[in-house]
Structures are given as structure tokens and as C-alpha cells.
mmCIF file of C-alpha atoms and ligand atoms in Angstrom:
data_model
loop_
_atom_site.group_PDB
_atom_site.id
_atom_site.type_symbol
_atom_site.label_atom_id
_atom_site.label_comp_id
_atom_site.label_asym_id
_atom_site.label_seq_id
_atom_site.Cartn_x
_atom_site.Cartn_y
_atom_site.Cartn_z
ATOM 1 C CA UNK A 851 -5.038 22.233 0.469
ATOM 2 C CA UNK A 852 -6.376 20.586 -2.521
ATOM 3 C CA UNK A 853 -5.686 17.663 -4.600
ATOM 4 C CA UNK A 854 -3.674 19.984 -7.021
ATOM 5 C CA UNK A 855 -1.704 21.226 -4.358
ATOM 6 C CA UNK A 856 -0.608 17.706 -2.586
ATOM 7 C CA UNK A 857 0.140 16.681 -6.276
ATOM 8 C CA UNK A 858 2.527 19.459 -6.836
ATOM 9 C CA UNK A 859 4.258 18.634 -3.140
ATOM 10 C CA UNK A 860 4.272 14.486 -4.790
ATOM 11 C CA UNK A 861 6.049 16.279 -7.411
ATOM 12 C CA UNK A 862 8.179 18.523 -5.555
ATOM 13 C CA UNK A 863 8.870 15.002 -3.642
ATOM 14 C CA UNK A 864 9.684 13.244 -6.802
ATOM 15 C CA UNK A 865 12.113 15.849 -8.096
ATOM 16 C CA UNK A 866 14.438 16.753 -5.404
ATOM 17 C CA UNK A 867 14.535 12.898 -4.675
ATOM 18 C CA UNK A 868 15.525 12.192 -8.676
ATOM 19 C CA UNK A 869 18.075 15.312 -7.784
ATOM 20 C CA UNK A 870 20.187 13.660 -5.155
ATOM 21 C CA UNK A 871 23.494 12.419 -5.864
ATOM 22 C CA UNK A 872 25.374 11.065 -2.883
ATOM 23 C CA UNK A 873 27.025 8.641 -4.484
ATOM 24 C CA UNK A 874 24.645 5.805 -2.927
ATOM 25 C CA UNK A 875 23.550 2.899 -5.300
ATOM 26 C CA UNK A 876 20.556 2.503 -3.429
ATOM 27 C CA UNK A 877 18.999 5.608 -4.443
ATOM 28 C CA UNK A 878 20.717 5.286 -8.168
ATOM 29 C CA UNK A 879 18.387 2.198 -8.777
ATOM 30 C CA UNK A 880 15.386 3.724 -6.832
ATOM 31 C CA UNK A 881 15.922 6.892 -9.216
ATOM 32 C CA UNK A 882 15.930 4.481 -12.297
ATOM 33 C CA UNK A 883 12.700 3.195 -11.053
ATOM 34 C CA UNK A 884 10.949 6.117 -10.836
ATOM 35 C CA UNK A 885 12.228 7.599 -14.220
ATOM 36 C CA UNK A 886 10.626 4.004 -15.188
ATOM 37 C CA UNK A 887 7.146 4.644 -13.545
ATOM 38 C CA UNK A 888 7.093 7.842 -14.820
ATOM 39 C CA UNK A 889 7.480 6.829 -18.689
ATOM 40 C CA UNK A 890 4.881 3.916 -18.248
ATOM 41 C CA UNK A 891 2.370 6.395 -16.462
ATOM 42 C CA UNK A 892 2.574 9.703 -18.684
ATOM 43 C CA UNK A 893 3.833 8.445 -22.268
ATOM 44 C CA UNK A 894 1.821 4.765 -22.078
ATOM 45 C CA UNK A 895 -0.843 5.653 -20.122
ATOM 46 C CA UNK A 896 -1.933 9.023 -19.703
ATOM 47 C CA UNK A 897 -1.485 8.981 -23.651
ATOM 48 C CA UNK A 898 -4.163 6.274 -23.253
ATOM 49 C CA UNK A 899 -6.791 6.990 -20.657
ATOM 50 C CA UNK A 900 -7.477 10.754 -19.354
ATOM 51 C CA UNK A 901 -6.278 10.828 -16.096
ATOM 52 C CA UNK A 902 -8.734 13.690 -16.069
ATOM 53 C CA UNK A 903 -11.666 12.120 -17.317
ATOM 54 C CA UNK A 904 -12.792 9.540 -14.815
ATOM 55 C CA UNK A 905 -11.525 6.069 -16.685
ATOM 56 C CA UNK A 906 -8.455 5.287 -14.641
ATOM 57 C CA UNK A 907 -8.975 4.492 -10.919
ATOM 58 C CA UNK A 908 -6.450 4.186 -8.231
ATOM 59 C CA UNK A 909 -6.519 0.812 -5.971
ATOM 60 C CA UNK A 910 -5.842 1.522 -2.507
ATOM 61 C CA UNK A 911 -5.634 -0.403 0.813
ATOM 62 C CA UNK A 912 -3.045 2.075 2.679
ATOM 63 C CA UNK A 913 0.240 -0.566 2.235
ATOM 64 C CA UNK A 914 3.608 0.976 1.318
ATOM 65 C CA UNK A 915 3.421 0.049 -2.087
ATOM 66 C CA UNK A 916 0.327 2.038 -3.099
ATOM 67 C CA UNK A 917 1.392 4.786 -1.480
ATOM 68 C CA UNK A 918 4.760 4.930 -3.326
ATOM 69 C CA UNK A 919 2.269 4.659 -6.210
ATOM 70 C CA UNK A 920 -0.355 6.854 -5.426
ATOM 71 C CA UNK A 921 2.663 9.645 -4.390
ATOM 72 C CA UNK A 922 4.404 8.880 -8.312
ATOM 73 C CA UNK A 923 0.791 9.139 -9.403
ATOM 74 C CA UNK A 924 0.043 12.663 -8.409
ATOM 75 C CA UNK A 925 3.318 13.543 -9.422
ATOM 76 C CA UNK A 926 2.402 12.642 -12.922
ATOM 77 C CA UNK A 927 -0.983 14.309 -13.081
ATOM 78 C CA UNK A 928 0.811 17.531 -11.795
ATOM 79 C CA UNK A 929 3.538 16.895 -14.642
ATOM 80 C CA UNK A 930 0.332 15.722 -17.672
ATOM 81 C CA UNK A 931 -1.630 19.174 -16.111
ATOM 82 C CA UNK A 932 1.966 21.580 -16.180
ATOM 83 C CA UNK A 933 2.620 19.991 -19.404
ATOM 84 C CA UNK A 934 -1.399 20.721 -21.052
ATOM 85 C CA UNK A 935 -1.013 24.346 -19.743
ATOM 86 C CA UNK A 936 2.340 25.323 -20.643
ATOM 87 C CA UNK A 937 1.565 23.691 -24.124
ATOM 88 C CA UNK A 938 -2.021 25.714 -24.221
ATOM 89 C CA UNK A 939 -2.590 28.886 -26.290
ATOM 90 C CA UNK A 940 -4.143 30.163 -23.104
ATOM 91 C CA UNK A 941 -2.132 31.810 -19.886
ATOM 92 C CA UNK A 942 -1.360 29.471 -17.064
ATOM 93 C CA UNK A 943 -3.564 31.639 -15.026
ATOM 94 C CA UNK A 944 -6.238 30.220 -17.224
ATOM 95 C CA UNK A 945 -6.257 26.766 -16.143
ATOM 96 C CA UNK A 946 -7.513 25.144 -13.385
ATOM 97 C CA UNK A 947 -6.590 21.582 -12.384
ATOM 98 C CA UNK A 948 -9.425 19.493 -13.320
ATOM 99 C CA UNK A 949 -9.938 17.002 -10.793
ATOM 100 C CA UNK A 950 -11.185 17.790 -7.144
ATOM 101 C CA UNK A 951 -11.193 13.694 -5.648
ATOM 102 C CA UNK A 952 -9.096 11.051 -6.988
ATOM 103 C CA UNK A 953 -11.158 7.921 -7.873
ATOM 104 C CA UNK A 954 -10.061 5.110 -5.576
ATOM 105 C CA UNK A 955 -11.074 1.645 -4.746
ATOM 106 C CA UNK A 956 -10.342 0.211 -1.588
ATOM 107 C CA UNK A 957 -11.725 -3.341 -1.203
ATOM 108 C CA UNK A 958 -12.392 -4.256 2.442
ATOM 109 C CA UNK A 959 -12.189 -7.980 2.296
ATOM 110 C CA UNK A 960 -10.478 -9.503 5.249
ATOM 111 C CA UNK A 961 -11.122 -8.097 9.268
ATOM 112 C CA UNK A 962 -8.201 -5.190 9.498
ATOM 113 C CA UNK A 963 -6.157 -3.712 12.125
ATOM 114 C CA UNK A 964 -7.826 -0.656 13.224
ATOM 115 C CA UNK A 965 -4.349 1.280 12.356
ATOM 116 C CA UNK A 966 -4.416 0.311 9.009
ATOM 117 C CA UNK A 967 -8.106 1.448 8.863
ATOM 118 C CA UNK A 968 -7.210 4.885 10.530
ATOM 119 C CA UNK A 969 -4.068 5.182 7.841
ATOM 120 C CA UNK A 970 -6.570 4.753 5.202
ATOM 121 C CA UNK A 971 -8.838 7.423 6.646
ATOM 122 C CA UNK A 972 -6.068 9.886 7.095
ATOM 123 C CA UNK A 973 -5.049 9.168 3.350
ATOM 124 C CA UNK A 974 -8.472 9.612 2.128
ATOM 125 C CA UNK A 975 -8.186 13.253 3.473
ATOM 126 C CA UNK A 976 -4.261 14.055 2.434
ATOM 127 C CA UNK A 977 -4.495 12.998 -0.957
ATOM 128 C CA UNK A 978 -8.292 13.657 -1.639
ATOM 129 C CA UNK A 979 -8.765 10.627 -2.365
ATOM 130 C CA UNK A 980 -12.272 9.880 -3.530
ATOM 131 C CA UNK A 981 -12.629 6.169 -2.277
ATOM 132 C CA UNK A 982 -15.402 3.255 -3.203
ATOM 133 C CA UNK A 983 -15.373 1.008 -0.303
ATOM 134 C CA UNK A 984 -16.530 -2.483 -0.867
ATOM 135 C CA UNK A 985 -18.764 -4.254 1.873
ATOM 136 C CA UNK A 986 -16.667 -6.081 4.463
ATOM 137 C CA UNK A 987 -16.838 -10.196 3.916
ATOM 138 C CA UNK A 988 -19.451 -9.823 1.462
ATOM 139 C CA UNK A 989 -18.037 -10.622 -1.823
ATOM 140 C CA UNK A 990 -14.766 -11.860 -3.814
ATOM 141 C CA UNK A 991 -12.109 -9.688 -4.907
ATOM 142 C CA UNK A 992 -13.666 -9.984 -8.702
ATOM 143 C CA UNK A 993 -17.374 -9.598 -7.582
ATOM 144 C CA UNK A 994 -16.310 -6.546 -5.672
ATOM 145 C CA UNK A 995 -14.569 -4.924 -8.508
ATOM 146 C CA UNK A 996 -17.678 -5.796 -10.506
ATOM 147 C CA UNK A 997 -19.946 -4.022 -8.269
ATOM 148 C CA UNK A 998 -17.312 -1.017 -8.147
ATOM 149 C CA UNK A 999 -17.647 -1.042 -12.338
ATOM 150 C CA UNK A 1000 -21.233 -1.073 -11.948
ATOM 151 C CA UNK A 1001 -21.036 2.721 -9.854
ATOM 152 C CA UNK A 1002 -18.625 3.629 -11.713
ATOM 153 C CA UNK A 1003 -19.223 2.657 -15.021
ATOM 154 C CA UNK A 1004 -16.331 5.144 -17.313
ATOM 155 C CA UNK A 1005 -13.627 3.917 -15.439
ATOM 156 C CA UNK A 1006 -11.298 1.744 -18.234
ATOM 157 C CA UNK A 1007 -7.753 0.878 -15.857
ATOM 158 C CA UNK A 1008 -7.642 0.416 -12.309
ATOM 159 C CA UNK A 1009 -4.179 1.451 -11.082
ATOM 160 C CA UNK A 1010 -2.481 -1.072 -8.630
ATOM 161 C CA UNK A 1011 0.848 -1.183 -6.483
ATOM 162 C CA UNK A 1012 1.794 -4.701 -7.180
ATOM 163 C CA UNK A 1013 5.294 -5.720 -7.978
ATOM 164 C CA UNK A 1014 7.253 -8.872 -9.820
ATOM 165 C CA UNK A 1015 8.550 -10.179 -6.206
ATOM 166 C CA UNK A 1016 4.650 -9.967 -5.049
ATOM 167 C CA UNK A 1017 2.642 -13.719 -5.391
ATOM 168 C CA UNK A 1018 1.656 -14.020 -8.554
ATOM 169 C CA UNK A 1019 3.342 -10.851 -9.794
ATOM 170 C CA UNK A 1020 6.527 -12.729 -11.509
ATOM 171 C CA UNK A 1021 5.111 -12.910 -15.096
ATOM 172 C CA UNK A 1022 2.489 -9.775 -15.111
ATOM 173 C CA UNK A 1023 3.205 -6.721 -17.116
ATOM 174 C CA UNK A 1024 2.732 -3.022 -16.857
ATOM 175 C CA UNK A 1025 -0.756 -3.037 -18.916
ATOM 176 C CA UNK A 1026 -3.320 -6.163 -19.390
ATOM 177 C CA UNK A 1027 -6.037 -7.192 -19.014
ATOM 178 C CA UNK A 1028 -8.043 -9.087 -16.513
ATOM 179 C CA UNK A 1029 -7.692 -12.614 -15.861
ATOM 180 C CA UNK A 1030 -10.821 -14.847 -16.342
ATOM 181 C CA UNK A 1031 -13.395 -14.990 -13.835
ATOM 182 C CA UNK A 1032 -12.584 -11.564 -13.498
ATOM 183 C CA UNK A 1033 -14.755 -8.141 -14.563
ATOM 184 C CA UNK A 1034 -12.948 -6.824 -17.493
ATOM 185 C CA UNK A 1035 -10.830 -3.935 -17.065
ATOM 186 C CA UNK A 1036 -7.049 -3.213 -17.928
ATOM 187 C CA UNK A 1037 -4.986 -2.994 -14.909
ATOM 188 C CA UNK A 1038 -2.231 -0.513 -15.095
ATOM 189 C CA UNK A 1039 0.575 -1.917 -12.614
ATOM 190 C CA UNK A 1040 3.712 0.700 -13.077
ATOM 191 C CA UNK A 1041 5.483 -0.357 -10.031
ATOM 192 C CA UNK A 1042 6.412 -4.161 -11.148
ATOM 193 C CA UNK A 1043 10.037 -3.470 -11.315
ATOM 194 C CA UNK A 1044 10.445 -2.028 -7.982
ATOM 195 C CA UNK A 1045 12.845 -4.255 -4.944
ATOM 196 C CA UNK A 1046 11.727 -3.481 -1.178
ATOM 197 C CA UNK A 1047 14.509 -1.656 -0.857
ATOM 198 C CA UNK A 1048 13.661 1.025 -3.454
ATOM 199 C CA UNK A 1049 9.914 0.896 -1.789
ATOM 200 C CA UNK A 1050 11.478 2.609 1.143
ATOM 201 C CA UNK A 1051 14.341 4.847 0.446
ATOM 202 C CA UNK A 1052 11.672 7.128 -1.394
ATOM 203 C CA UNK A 1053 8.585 6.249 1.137
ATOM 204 C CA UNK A 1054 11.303 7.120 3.656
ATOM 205 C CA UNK A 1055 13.024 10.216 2.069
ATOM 206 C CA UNK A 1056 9.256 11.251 0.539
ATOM 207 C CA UNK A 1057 8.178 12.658 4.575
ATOM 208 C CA UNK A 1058 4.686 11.353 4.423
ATOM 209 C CA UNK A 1059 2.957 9.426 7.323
ATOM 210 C CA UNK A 1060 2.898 6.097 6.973
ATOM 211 C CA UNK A 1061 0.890 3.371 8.709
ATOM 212 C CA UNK A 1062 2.569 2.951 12.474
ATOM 213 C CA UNK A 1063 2.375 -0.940 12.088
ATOM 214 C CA UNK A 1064 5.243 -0.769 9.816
ATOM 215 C CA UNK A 1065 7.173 0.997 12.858
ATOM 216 C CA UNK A 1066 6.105 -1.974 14.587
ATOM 217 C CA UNK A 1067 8.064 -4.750 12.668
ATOM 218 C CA UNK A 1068 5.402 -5.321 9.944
ATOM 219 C CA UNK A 1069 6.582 -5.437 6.465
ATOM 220 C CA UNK A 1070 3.242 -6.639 4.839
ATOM 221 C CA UNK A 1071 0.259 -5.825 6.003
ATOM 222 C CA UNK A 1072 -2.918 -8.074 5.404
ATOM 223 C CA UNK A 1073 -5.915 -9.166 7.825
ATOM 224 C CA UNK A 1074 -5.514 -9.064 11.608
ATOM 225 C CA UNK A 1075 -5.987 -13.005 11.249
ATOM 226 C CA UNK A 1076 -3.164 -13.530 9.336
ATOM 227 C CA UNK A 1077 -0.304 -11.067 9.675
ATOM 228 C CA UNK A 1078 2.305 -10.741 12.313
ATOM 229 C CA UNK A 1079 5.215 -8.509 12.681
ATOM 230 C CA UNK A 1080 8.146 -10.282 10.601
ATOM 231 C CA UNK A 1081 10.107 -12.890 12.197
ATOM 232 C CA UNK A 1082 13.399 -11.784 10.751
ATOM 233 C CA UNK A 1083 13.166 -8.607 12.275
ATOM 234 C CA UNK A 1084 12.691 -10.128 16.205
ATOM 235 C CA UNK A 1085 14.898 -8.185 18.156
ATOM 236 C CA UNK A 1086 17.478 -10.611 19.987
ATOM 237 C CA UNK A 1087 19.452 -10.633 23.280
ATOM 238 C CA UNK A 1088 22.494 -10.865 21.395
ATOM 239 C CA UNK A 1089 21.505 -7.376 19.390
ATOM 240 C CA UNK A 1090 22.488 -5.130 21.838
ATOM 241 C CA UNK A 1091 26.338 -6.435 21.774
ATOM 242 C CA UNK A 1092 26.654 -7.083 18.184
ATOM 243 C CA UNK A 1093 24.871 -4.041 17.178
ATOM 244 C CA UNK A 1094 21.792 -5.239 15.872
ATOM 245 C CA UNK A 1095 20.348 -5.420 12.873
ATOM 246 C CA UNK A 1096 21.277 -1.818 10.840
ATOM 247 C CA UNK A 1097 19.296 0.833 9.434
ATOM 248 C CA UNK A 1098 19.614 0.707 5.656
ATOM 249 C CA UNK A 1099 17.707 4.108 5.317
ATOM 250 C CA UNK A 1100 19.537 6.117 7.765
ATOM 251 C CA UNK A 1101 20.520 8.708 4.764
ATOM 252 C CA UNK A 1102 16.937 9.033 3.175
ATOM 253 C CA UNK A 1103 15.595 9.455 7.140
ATOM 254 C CA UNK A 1104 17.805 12.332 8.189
ATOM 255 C CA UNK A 1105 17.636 13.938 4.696
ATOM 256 C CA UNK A 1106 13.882 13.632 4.404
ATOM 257 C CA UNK A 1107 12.149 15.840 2.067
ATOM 258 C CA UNK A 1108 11.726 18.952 3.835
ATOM 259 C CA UNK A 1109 13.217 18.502 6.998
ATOM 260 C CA UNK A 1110 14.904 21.484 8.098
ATOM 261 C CA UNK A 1111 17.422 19.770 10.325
ATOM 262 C CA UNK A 1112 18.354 16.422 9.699
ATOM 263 C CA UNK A 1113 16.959 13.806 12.511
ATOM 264 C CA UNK A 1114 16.241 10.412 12.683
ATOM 265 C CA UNK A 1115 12.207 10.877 13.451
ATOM 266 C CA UNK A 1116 10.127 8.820 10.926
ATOM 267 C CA UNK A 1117 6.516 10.470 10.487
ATOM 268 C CA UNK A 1118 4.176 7.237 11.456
ATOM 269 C CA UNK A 1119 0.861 6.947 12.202
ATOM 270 C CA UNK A 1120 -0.701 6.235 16.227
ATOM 271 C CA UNK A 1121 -0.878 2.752 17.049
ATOM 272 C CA UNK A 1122 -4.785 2.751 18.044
ATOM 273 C CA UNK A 1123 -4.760 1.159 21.315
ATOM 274 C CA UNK A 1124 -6.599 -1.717 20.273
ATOM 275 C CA UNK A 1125 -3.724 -2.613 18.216
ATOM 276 C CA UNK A 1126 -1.585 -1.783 21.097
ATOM 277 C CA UNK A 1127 -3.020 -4.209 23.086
ATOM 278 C CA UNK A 1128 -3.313 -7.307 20.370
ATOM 279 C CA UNK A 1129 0.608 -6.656 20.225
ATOM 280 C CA UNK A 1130 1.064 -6.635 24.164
ATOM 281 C CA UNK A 1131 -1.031 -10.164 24.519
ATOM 282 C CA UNK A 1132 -0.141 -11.753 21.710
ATOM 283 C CA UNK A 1133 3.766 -10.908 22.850
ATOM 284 C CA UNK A 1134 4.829 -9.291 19.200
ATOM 285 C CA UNK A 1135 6.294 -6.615 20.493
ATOM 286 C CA UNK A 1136 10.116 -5.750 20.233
ATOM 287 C CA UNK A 1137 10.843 -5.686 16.432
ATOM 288 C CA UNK A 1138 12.739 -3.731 14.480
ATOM 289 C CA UNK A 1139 10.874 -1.626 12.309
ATOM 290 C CA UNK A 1140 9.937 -2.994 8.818
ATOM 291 C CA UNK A 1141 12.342 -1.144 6.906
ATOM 292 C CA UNK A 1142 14.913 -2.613 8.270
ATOM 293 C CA UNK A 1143 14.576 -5.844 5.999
ATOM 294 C CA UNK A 1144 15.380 -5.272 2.421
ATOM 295 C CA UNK A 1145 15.047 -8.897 1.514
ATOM 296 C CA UNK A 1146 12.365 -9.429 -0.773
ATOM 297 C CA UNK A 1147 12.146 -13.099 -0.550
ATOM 298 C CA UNK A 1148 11.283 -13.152 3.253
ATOM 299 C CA UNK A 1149 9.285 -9.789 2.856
ATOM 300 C CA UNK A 1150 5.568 -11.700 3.156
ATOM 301 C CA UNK A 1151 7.270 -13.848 6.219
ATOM 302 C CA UNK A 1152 5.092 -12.410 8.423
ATOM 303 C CA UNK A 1153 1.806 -13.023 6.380
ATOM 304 C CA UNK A 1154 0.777 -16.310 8.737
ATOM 305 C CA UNK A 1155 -2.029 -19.322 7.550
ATOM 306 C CA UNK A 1156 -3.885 -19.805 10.283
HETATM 307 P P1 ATP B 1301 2.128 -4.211 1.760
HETATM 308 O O1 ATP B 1301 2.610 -5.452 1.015
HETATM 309 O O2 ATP B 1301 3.178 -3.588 2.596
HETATM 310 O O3 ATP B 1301 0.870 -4.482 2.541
HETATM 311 P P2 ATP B 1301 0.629 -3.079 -0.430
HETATM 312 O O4 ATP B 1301 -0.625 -3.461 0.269
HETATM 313 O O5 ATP B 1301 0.619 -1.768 -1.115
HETATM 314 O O6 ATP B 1301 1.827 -3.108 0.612
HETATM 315 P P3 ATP B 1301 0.294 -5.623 -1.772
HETATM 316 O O7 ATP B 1301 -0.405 -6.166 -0.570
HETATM 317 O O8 ATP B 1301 1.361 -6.441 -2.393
HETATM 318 O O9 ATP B 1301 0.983 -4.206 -1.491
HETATM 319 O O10 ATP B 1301 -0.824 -5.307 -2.841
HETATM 320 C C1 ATP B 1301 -0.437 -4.882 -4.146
HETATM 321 C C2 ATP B 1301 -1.388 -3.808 -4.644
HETATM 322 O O11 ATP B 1301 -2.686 -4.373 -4.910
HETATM 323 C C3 ATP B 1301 -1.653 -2.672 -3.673
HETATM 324 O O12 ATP B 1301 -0.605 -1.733 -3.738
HETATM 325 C C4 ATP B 1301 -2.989 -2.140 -4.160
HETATM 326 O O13 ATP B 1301 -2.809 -1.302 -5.288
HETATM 327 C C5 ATP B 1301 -3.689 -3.417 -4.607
HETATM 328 N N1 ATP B 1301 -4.512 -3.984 -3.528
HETATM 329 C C6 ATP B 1301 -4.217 -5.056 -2.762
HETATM 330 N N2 ATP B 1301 -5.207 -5.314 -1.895
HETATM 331 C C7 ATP B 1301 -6.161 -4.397 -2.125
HETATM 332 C C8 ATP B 1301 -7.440 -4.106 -1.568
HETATM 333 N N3 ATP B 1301 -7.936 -4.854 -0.581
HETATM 334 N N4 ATP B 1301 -8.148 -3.063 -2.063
HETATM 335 C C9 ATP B 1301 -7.660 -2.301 -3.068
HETATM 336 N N5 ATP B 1301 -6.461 -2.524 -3.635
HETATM 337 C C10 ATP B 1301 -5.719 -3.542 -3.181
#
């Protein structure tokens, strides 16, 4: 495997998912979005920084929304590379895709649940990712993307997962530039438009591992200090009578990408036992999985102040 061929399967992915029609609005709007990300990513960016040429770098802390991204963004760099070679005077056979490692930054602020950390790993290896990892607790978010522009010096647009219903996301756009007090760089942020719901019917339907605390109940993942699986998703006595809370992605689960017979398996990540245990003692077990809530008002409700 290389990081051509995993961005030819996030393209494979991306197509049959933009190919389904059953008739569900759900995936009608998710489709939209992605036709979306897709313009803003290979006519407005691409057109703007070589995705080949070390200036755009992809943020990445191994949530649900930067994976959506990061599986849309090899999808495009498949589709900018198909594109060059078909378009070359040269025979396919000719070309070879020009990136080995995709330039990520993963800042490692906060103390994080060993899962997430293990996600990350496994992420780093399935999509070749080529990641700058910022000291633990030494430094701000802006001082640690200034010390990640110091290393690597031609990168132009950092590439993040954020999204209008996100703090501080209501007014951003897809390209700007950095706030003051901040290093300057443009941040590229394709996936504003997206709801929580369109987040998982292609995470869902895409196949790909995902981190097991989401399994768990969590629907936002930050520090270890100051997330908790989602209230709204508590399982209660009275769910066994009244049937529960439902499954809003039982179609994109059975008719994963892939799959060869439909089931209802979701590919997750290992709880590390560590994790296990801080969920056994701190009584946070019995949740229904995160994508269960579709809400995106009470999606952070399990990000805590302590
Ligand atoms: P979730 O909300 O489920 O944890 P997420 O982490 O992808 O998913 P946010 O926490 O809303 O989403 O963060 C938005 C985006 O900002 C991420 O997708 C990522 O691109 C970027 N980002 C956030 N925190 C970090 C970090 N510590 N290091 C690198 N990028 C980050």
C-alpha cells in the first residue's frame, strides 16, 4: 500500500457513495456536501497551492471531522493526479504519483485518551500520513503552529476539519487568513457547511476504522480532563420498552463501502484498557454510540469545564 493507493480507495469511497440513490434525504444533502468540498478543494485550491509541492498541510488530531476531510482530501489528489496524467502528452504509465507522506500537523496540547492517541497512530500508517507533532503542554495553539512553520517553512495553507456549527466556526469561510496573534498562514477549511449528520452517513458508509471512543457514546473528543461520553446519549431504563434511542445510519452501516454482505458491524478501534478502566470508575459506561445523535447543537455536550 501506498499513499497513492489509499487515495484511489478515498476515491473509490467518494464515488460509489456520490452514486447511491435510495431515495434517502440524508445522503442527498451529504452528496451535495461533498460535490461542495470537492469544488472548494480542486478548482479553489489545488488551482492555488500544489497539493504536490509541499505548501498545503493537513491538520490532524484523529476526530471524525478530519477524517471525513482527510478521506475527501485524498480523493481529490487522486482526482488533481488522474486529471494531470490523462491531460499529459505522456502515457499514464509515465507518471508516478508524486507524493510518498502527506504533510500533517497534529498539535498535542491537552493530556489525551490513550485511544485517541492509538487512532492517531494507526492513521499515521493508513493514510501515510507524514505528521509534525507538537510538544505536549509546552506551547499555545499559535506558538505551536509557529514552530511547525519554522520546520516546515514552504507550507502556505494548513487544511482543517472545522465546521459553521463548531465554536467559533459560525462566521469563518472556506479560505482566510489567520487571525491576529496568530503565525500567518491561510487556512483552507472545506468542510464548514457540513451538519453531524452528514459527518457520519459517509464516515459510516466510507468502512474506515474510526476511534472506538465514539462507539463509546463520545461525540467530541477533546482532553481526558474535559470530555465525557454525551449525556443525551445515556442509555435509560425506560429504553428497552420504548425502543431506545434509533440508529439514524442503519442504511450507510449495512451498505458500507465494500462489505460483501450487509451487517450491522461498525469497524472501530480497541478501547486501550486504560481507557477501559477510566470508563468503568468513573461509571460512563452504557451509552449509545455517538452516531446516534444528529443534533448539532448538543453535539459538544459532552465537552465538560472542569
Ligand atoms: P470531534 O469534534 O469529533 O473531536 P474533530 O476533532 O475533527 O472531531 P474539532 O474538534 O471540531 O473536530 O476540530 C476541528 C478541526 O480543527 C479538526 O478537524 C482539525 O482539522 C483541527 N484541529 C483541532 N484540534 C487540533 C489539534 N490539536 N491538532 C491539529 N489539528 C486540530
Amino acid at each position: 500500500m501506498t499513499l497513492a493507493d489509499i487515495s484511489e480507495h478515498c476515491h473509490n469511497i467518494t464515488n460509489s457513495y456520490l452514486a447511491v440513490t435510495n431515495g434517502s434525504e440524508l445522503v442527498e444533502s451529504t452528496q451535495e456536501a461533498i460535490r461542495l468540498t470537492r469544488y472548494h478543494l480542486l478548482e479553489e485550491v489545488f488551482s492555488r497551492w500544489d497539493p504536490f509541492g509541499n505548501q498545503l498541510s493537513f491538520s490532524y488530531n484523529g476526530g471524525k471531522d478530519c477524517q471525513v476531510l482527510l478521506i475527501l482530501y485524498l480523493s481529490c489528489l487522486w482526482e488533481f493526479f488522474i486529471t494531470k496524467t490523462r491531460n499529459s502528452q505522456y502515457d499514464s504509465q509515465y507518471h508516478q504519483f508524486p507524493l510518498q507522506f502527506l504533510p500533517t500537523v497534529y498539535i498535542n496540547q491537552a493530556e489525551t485518551f490513550n485511544t485517541l492517541e492509538q487512532s492517531i497512530e494507526s492513521a499515521r500508517e493508513r493514510y501515510f500520513l507524514s505528521i509534525y507533532e507538537s510538544p505536549r503542554n509546552q506551547t499555545s495553539m499559535p506558538e505551536a503552529f509557529e514552530n511547525y512553520l519554522k520546520v516546515h517553512s514552504t507550507a502556505k495553507a494548513i487544511v482543517i476539519g472545522i465546521r459553521y456549527t463548531d465554536p467559533f466556526g459560525a462566521d469563518l469561510c472556506c479560505i482566510q487568513e489567520t487571525d491576529s496573534g496568530w503565525p500567518q498562514f491561510m487556512r483552507v477549511q472545506p468542510l464548514l457547511h457540513w451538519t453531524l449528520a452528514n459527518v457520519w452517513s459517509i464516515l459510516l458508509y466510507s468502512n474506515e476504522e474510526i476511534c472506538g471512543l465514539y462507539e463509546k457514546g463520545f461525540t467530541s473528543i477533546g482532553g481526558i480532563n474535559s470530555t465525557v461520553p454525551n449525556p443525551a446519549l445515556k442509555i435509560r431504563n425506560d429504553d428497552a420498552t420504548s425502543c431506545g434511542k434509533r440508529n439514524p445510519f442503519e442504511w450507510e452501516i449495512s451498505n458500507a463501502y465494500g462489505k460483501e454482505t450487509p451487517c450491522n458491524k461498525v469497524k472501530v478501534s480497541k478501547l486501550t484498557d486504560a481507557d477501559e478502566v477510566l470508563l468503568q470508575s468513573t461509571g460512563q459506561l452504557d451509552f449509545h454510540p455517538g452516531w446516534f445523535l444528529i443534533n448539532d447543537s448538543l453535539e459538544r455536550a459532552g465537552r465538560i469545564r472542569r
